[in-house]
CSV table of C-alpha atoms in Angstrom, one decimal:
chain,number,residue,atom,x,y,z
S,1,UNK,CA,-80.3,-77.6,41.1
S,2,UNK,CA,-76.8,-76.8,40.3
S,3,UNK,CA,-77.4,-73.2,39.7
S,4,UNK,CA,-78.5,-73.5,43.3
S,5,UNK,CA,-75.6,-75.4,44.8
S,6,UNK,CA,-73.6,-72.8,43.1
S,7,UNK,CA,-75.2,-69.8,44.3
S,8,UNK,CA,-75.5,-71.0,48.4
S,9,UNK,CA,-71.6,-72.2,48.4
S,10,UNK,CA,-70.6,-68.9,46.5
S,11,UNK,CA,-67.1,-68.3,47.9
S,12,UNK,CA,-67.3,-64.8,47.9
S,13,UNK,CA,-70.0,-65.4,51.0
S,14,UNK,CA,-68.4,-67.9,52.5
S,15,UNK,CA,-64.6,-67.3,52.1
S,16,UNK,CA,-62.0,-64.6,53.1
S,17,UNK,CA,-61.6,-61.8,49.7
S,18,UNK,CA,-59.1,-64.2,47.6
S,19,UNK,CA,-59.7,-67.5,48.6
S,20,UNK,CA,-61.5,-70.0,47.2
S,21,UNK,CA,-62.9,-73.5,47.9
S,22,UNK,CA,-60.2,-75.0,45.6
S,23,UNK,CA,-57.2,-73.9,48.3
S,24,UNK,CA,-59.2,-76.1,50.5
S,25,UNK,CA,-59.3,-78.7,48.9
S,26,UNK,CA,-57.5,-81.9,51.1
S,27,UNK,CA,-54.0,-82.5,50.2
S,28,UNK,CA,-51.6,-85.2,51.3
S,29,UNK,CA,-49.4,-82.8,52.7
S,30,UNK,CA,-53.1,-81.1,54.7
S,31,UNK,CA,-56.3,-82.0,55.7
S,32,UNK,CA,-59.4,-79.0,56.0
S,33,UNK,CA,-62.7,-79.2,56.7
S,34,UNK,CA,-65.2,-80.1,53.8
S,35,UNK,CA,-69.3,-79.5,54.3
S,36,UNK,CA,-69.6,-83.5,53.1
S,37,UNK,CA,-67.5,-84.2,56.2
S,38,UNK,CA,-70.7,-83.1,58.3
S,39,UNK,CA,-73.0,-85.6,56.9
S,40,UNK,CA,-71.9,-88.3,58.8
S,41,UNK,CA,-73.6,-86.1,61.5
S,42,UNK,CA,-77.6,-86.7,60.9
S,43,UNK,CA,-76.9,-90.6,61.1
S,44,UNK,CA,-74.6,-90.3,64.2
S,45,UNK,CA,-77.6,-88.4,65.7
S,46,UNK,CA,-79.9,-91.0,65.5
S,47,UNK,CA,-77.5,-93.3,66.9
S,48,UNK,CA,-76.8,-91.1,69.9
S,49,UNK,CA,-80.9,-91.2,70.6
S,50,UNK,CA,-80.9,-94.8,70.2
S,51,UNK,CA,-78.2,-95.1,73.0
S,52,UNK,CA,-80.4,-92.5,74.5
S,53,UNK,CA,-82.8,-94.7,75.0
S,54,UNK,CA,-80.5,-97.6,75.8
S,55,UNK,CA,-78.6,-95.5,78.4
S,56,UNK,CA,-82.2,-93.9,80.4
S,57,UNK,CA,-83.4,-98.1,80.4
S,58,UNK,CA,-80.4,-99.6,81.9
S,59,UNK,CA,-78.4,-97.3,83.4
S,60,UNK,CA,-80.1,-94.2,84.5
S,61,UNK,CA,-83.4,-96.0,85.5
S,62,UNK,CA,-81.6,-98.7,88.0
S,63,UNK,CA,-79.9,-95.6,89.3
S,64,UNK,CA,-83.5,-93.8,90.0
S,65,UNK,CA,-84.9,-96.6,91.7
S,66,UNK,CA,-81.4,-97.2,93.8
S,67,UNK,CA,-82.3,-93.3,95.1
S,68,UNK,CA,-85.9,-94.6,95.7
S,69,UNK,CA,-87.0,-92.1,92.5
S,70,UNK,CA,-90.5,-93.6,92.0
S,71,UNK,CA,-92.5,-94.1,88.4
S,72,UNK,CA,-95.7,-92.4,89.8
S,73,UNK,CA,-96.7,-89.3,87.9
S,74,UNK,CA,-98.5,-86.4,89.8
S,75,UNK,CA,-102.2,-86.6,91.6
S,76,UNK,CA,-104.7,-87.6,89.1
S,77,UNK,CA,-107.9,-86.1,88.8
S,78,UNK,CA,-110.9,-87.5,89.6
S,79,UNK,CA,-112.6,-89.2,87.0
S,80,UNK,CA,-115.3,-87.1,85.4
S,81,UNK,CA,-117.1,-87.4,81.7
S,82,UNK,CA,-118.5,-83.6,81.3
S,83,UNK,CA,-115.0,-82.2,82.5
S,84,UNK,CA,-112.7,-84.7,80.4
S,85,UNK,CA,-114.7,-84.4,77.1
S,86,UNK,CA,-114.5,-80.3,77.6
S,87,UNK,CA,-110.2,-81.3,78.2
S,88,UNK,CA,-110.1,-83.3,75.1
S,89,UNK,CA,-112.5,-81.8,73.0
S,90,UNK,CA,-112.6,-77.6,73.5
S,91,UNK,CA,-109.8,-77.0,75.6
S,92,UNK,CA,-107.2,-77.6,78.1
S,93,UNK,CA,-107.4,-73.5,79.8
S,94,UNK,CA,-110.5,-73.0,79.8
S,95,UNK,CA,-111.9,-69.3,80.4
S,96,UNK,CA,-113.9,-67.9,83.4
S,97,UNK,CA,-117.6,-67.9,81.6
S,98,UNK,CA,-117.0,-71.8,80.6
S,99,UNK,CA,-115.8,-72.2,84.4
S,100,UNK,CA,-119.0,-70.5,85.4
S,101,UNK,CA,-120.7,-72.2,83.3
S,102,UNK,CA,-119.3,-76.0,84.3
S,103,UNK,CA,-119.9,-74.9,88.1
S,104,UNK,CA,-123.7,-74.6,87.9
S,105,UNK,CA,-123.8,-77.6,85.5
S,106,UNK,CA,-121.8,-79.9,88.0
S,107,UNK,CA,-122.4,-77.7,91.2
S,108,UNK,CA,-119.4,-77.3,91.9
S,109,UNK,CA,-116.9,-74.1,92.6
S,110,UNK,CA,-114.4,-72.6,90.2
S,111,UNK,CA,-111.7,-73.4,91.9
S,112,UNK,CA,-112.2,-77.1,92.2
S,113,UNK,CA,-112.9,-77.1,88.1
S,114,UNK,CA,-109.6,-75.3,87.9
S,115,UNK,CA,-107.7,-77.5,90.4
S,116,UNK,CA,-109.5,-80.4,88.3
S,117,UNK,CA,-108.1,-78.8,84.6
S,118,UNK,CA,-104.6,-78.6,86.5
S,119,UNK,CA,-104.5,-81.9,87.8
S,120,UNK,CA,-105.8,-82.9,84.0
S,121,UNK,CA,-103.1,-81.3,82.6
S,122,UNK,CA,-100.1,-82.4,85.0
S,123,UNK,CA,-101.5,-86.1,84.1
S,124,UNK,CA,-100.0,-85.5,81.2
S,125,UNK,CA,-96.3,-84.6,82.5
S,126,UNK,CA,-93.7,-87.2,82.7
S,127,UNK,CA,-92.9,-88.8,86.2
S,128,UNK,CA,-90.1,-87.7,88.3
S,129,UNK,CA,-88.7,-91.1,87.1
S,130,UNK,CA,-88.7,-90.0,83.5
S,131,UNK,CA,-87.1,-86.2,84.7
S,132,UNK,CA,-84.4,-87.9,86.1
S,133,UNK,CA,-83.5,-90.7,83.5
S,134,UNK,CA,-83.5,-87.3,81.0
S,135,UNK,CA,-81.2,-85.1,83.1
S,136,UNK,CA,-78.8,-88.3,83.7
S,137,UNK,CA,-78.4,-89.0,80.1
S,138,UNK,CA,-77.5,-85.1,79.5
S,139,UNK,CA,-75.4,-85.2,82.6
S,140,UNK,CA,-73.0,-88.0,81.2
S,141,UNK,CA,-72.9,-87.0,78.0
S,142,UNK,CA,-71.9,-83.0,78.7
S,143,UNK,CA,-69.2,-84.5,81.1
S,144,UNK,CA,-68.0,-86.5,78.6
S,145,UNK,CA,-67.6,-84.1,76.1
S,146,UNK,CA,-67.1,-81.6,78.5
S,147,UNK,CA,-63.9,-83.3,79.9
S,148,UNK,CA,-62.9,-84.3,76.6
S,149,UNK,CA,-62.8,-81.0,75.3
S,150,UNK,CA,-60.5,-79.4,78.2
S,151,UNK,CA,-57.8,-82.4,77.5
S,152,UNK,CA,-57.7,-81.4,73.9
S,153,UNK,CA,-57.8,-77.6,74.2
S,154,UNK,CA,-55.1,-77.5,77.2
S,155,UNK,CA,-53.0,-78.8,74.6
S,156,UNK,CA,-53.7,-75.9,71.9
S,157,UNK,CA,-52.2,-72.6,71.5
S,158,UNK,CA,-55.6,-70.8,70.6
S,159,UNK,CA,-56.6,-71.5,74.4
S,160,UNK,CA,-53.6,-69.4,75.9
S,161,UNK,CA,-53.6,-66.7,72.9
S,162,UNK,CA,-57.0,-66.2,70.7
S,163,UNK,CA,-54.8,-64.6,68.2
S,164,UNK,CA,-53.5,-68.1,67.4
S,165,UNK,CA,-57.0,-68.7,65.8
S,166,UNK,CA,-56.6,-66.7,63.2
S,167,UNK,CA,-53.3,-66.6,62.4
S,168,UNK,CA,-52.9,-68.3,59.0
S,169,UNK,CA,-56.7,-68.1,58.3
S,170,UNK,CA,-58.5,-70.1,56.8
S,171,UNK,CA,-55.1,-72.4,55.7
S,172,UNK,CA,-55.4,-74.1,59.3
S,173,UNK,CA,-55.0,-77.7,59.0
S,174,UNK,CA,-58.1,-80.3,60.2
S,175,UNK,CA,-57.1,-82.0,62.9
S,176,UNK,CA,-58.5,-85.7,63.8
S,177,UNK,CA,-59.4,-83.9,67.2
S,178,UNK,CA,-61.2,-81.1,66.0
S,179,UNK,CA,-63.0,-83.1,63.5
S,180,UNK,CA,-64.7,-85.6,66.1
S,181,UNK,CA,-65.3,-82.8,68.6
S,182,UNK,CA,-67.3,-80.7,66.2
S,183,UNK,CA,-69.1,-84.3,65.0
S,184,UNK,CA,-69.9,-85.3,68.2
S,185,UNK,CA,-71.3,-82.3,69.5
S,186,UNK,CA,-73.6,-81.2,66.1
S,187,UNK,CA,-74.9,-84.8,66.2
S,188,UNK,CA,-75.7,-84.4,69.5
S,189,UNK,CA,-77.0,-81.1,69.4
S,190,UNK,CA,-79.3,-82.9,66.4
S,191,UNK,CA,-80.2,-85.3,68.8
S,192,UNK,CA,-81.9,-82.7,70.8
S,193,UNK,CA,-83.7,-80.6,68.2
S,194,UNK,CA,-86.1,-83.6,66.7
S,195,UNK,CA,-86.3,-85.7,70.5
S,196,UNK,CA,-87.3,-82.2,71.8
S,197,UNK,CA,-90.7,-83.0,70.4
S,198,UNK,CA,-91.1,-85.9,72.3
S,199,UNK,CA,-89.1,-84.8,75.2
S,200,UNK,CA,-90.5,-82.9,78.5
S,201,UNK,CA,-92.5,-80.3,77.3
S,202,UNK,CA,-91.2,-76.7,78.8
S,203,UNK,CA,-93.0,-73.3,78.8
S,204,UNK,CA,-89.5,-72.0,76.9
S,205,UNK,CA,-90.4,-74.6,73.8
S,206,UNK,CA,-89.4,-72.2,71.7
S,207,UNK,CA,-86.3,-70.5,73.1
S,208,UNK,CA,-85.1,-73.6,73.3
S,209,UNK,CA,-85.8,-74.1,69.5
S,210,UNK,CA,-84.3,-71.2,68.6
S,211,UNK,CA,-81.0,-72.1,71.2
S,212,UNK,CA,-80.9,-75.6,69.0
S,213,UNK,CA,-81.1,-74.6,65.4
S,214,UNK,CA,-78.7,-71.4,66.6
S,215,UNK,CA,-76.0,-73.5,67.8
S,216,UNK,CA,-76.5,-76.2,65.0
S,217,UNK,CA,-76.2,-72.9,62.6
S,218,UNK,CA,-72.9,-71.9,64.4
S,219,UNK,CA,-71.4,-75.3,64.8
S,220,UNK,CA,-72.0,-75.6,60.9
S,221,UNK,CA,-70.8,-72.3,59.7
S,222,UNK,CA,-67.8,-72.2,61.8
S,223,UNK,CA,-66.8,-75.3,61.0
S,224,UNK,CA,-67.4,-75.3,56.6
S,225,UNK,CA,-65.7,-72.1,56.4
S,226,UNK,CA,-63.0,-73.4,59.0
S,227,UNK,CA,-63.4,-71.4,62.0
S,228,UNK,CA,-63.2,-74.5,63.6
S,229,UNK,CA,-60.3,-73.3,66.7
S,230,UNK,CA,-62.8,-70.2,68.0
S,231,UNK,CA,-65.7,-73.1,67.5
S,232,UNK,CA,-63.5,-75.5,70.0
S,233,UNK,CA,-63.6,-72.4,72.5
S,234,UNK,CA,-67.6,-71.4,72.4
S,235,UNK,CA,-68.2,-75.0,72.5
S,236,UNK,CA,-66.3,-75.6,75.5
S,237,UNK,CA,-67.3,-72.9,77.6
S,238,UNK,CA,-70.9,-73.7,77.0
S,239,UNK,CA,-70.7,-77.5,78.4
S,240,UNK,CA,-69.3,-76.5,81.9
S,241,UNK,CA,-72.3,-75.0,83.2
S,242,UNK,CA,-74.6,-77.6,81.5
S,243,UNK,CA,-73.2,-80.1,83.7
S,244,UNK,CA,-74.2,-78.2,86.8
S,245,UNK,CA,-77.3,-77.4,85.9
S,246,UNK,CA,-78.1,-81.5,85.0
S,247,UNK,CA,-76.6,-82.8,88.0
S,248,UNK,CA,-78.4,-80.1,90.3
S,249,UNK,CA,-81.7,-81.4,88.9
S,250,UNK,CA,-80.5,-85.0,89.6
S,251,UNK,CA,-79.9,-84.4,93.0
S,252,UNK,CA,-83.5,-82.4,93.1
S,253,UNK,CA,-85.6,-85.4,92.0
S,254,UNK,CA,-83.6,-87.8,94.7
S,255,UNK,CA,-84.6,-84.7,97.4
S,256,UNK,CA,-81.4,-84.6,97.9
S,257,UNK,CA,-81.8,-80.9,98.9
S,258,UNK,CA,-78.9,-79.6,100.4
S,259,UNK,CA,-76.9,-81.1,97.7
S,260,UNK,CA,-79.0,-79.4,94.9
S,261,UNK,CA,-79.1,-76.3,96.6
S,262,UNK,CA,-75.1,-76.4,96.7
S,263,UNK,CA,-75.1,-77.7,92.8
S,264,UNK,CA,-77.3,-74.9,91.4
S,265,UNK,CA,-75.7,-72.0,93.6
S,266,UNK,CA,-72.1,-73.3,91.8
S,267,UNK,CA,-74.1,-73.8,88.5
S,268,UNK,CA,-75.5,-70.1,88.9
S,269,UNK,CA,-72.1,-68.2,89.5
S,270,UNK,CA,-71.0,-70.0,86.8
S,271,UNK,CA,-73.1,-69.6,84.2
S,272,UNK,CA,-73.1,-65.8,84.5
S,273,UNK,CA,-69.7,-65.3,85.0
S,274,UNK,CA,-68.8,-67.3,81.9
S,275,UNK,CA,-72.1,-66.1,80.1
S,276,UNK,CA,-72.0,-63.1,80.5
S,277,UNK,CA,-67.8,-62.3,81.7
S,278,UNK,CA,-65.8,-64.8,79.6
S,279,UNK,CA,-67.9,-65.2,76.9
S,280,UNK,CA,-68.1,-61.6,75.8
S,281,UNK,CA,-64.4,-60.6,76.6
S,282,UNK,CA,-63.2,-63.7,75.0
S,283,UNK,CA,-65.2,-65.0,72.5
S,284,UNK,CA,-66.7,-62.5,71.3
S,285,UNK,CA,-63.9,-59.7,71.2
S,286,UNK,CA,-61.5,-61.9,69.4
S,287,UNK,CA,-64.5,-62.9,66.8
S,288,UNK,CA,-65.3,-59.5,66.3
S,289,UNK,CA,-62.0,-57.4,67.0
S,290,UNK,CA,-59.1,-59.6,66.4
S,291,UNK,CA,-60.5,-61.7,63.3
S,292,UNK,CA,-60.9,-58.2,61.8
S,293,UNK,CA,-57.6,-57.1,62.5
S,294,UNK,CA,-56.1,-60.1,61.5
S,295,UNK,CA,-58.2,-61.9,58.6
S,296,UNK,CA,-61.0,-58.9,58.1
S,297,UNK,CA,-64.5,-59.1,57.7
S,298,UNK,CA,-66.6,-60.7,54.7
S,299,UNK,CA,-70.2,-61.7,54.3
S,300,UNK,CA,-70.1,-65.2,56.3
S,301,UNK,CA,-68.1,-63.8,59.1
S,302,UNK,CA,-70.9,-61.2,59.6
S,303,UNK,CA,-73.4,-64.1,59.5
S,304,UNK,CA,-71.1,-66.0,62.1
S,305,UNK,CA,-70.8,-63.0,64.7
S,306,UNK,CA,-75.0,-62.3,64.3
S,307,UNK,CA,-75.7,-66.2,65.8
S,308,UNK,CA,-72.9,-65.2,68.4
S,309,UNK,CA,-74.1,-62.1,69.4
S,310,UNK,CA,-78.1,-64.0,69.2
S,311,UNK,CA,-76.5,-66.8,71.9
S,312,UNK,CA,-75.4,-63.8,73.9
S,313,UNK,CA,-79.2,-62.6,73.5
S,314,UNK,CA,-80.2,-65.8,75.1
S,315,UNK,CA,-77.4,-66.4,77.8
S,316,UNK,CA,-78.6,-62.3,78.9
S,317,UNK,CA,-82.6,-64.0,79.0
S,318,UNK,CA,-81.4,-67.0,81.3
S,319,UNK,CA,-78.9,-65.1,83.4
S,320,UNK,CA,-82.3,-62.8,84.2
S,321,UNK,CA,-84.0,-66.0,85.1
S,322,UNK,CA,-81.2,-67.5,87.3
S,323,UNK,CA,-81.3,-64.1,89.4
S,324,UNK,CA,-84.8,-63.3,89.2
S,325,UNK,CA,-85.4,-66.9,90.7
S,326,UNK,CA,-82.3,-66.2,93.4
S,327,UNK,CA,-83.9,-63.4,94.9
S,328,UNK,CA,-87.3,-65.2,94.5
S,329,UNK,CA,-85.4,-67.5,97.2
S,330,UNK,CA,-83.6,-65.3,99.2
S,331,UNK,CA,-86.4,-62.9,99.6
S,332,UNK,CA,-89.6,-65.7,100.3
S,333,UNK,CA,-87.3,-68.4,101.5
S,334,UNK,CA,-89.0,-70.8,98.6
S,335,UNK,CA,-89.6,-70.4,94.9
S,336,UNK,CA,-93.7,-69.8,94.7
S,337,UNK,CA,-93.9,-70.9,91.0
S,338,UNK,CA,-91.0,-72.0,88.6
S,339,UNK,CA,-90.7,-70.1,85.4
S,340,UNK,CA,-90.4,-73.1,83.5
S,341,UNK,CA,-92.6,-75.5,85.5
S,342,UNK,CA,-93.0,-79.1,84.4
S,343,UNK,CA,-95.4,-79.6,87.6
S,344,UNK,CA,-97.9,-76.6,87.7
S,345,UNK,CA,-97.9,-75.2,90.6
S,346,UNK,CA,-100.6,-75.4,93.4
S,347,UNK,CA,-101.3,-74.3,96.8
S,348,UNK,CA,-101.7,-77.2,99.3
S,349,UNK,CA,-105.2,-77.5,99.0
S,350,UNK,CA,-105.2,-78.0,95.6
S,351,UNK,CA,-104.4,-81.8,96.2
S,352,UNK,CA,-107.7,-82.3,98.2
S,353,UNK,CA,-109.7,-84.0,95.7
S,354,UNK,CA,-112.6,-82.6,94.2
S,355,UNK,CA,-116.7,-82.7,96.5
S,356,UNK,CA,-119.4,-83.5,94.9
S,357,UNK,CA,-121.0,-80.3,96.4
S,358,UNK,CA,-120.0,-76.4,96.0
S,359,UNK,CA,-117.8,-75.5,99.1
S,360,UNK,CA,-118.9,-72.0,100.4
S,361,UNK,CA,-116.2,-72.0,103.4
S,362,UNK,CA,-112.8,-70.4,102.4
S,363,UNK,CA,-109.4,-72.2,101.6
S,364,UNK,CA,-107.0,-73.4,104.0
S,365,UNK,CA,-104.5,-70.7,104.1
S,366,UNK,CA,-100.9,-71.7,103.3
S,367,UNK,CA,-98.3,-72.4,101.1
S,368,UNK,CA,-96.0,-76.0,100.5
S,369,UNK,CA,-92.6,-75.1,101.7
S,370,UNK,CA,-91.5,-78.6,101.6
S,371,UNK,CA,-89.4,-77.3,98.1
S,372,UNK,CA,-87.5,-74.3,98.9
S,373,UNK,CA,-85.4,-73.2,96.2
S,374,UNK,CA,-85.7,-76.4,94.6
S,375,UNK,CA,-89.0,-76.0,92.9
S,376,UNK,CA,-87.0,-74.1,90.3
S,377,UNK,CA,-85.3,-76.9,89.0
S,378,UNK,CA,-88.0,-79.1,88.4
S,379,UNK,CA,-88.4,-76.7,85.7
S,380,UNK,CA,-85.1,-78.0,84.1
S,381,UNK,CA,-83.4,-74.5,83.6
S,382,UNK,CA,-80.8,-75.3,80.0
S,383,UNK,CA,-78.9,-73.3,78.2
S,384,UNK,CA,-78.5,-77.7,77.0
S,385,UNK,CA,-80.0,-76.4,78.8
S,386,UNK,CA,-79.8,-77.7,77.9
């Protein structure tokens, strides 16, 4: 075990050519960050979820009802043993020959059976109730730390002049500031990883995943190997949109539509002018440009710059999605289908509930346009996003 401890915190990975962890060790005349300071993190986490939970009960759910945000969940589907024993027991999607197969065995169409596994499946999804109690907790707490974050870096020299954050690298003191910013936001972003199991369940599971553990992996590493003034800036720059995007959705489960529609166009010039402007001009070129002029590159810095360019990666995936659901709207006036749908989407008759004989007469044409561009953020669009 100690062989192994020895060979992860090598300092020839993590530190500068010449420096080792003994100059960073805390003195009375400095403090610097030490991994053990992180700890405190995982346990913080849990707390933040149980205030979570606390916050979504007796805050955000008086708040819902006081906007007339009701409990009920979508349409259910009408009760039937043959259907519900295939959704439980074979499968949720099911295929064209098992639809062909349960329309001659319960005589009725396809595309009732389908409607019926949609309606199934949405029965499943949280209430609009639950959406919003979610997206209030996330809208407090990225304001919080949001606000917090511009008061303490309006007072640093790094915000005006990047060079500042690495001049006298790594020998930069830890400040009490810096140290419960970057606490705070890992245990929150920890918070998020394990309650996204349990949380609304999005088509972009996965990217989401991947944003988690990525920005966990950068708070971390910036932070041990004290890159913790760049790690004040990324952090920053990423909570402004997420505020946006969480109070847009509020105002989209109260139907307060103009409102959202104002929220998410704001939220949308935003996020891709600091996404895909600032973040690259400033973050990245003084990560990759200026820390090698000044300090020079070793093995953990080119670690550190590969999750910043991956976030990058990402922000470029939900920029395309933010447009790509923009023209959607300006184009068709409405959003057909969100990308990241908690609600599948249905035509109007799809809510008709299901005959007891096959209909042979066609559809009712027509499309719900009750939505507009707001059917996209039902779909909860996150960088933190999230």
């Amino acid at each position: 075990m100690a062989g192994i401890l020895a060979w992860f915190w090598n300092e020839r990975f993590w530190l500068p050519h010449n420096v080792t962890w003994a100059d960073l060790k805390n003195t009375d005349e400095a403090t610097f960050p030490q991994a053990e300071d992180l700890y405190l993190a995982c346990p913080l986490a849990f707390c933040i979820f149980m205030i979570r939970l606390v916050f979504e009960r007796f805050v955000a759910r008086p708040c819902a009802m006081g906007l007339k945000i009701q409990a009920n969940g979508p349409q259910k589907a009408q009760p039937n043993a043959i259907l519900e024993k295939v959704f439980t027991a074979i499968t949720k999607h099911p295929d064209e020959k098992r639809l062909e197969g349960l329309s001659k065995q319960l005589d009725w169409d396809v595309r009732t059976i389908q409607r019926w596994f949609r309606q199934r499946r949405n029965q499943e999804k949280p209430s609009t109730l639950a959406r919003f109690c979610e997206s209030m907790w996330r809208f407090t707490f990225y304001l919080y730390i949001f606000t917090y974050g511009v008061r303490f870096l309006k007072k640093t020299p790094w915000l005006w002049n990047t060079k500042e954050c690495w001049y006298n690298y790594p020998y930069q003191p830890l400040t009490v500031d810096i140290h419960y910013y970057y606490v705070l936001e890992l245990s929150f972003y920890l918070s998020l990883l394990f309650s996204q199991f349990i949380d609304i369940r999005r088509k972009d599971f996965l990217i989401m995943f991947l944003h988690h553990v990525a920005t966990i992996s950068l708070i971390t590493f910036s932070y041990v190997n004290n890159m913790a003034r760049v790690g004040t800036l990324v952090m920053c720059l990423h909570d402004a949109a997420d505020v946006l995007i969480e109070a847009a959705k509020m105002a989209n489960y109260a139907k307060c539509h103009i409102l959202c529609n104002l929220l998410f166009a704001v939220f949308a010039i935003l996020f891709i002018s600091s996404r895909l402007g600032v973040y690259p001009v400033w973050i990245l070129n003084t990560t990759l440009f200026e820390s090698w002029e000044i300090v020079g590159p070793y093995p953990s810095w080119w670690v550190f710059n590969l999750l910043l360019i991956l976030l990058q990666i990402l922000h470029s995936f939900w920029s395309y999605l933010i447009v790509k659901t923009a023209c959607r709207a300006i184009s068709k006036g409405k959003v057909s289908k969100d990308d990241r749908s908690d609600i599948e989407s249905s035509s109007d008759e799809d809510d008709s509930p299901p005959p007891n004989q096959k209909h042979h007469s066609s559809a009712t044409n027509g499309t719900n346009k009750t939505h507009g561009t707001n059917g996209y953020l039902t779909g909860a669009l996150y960088p933190d996003e999230h």
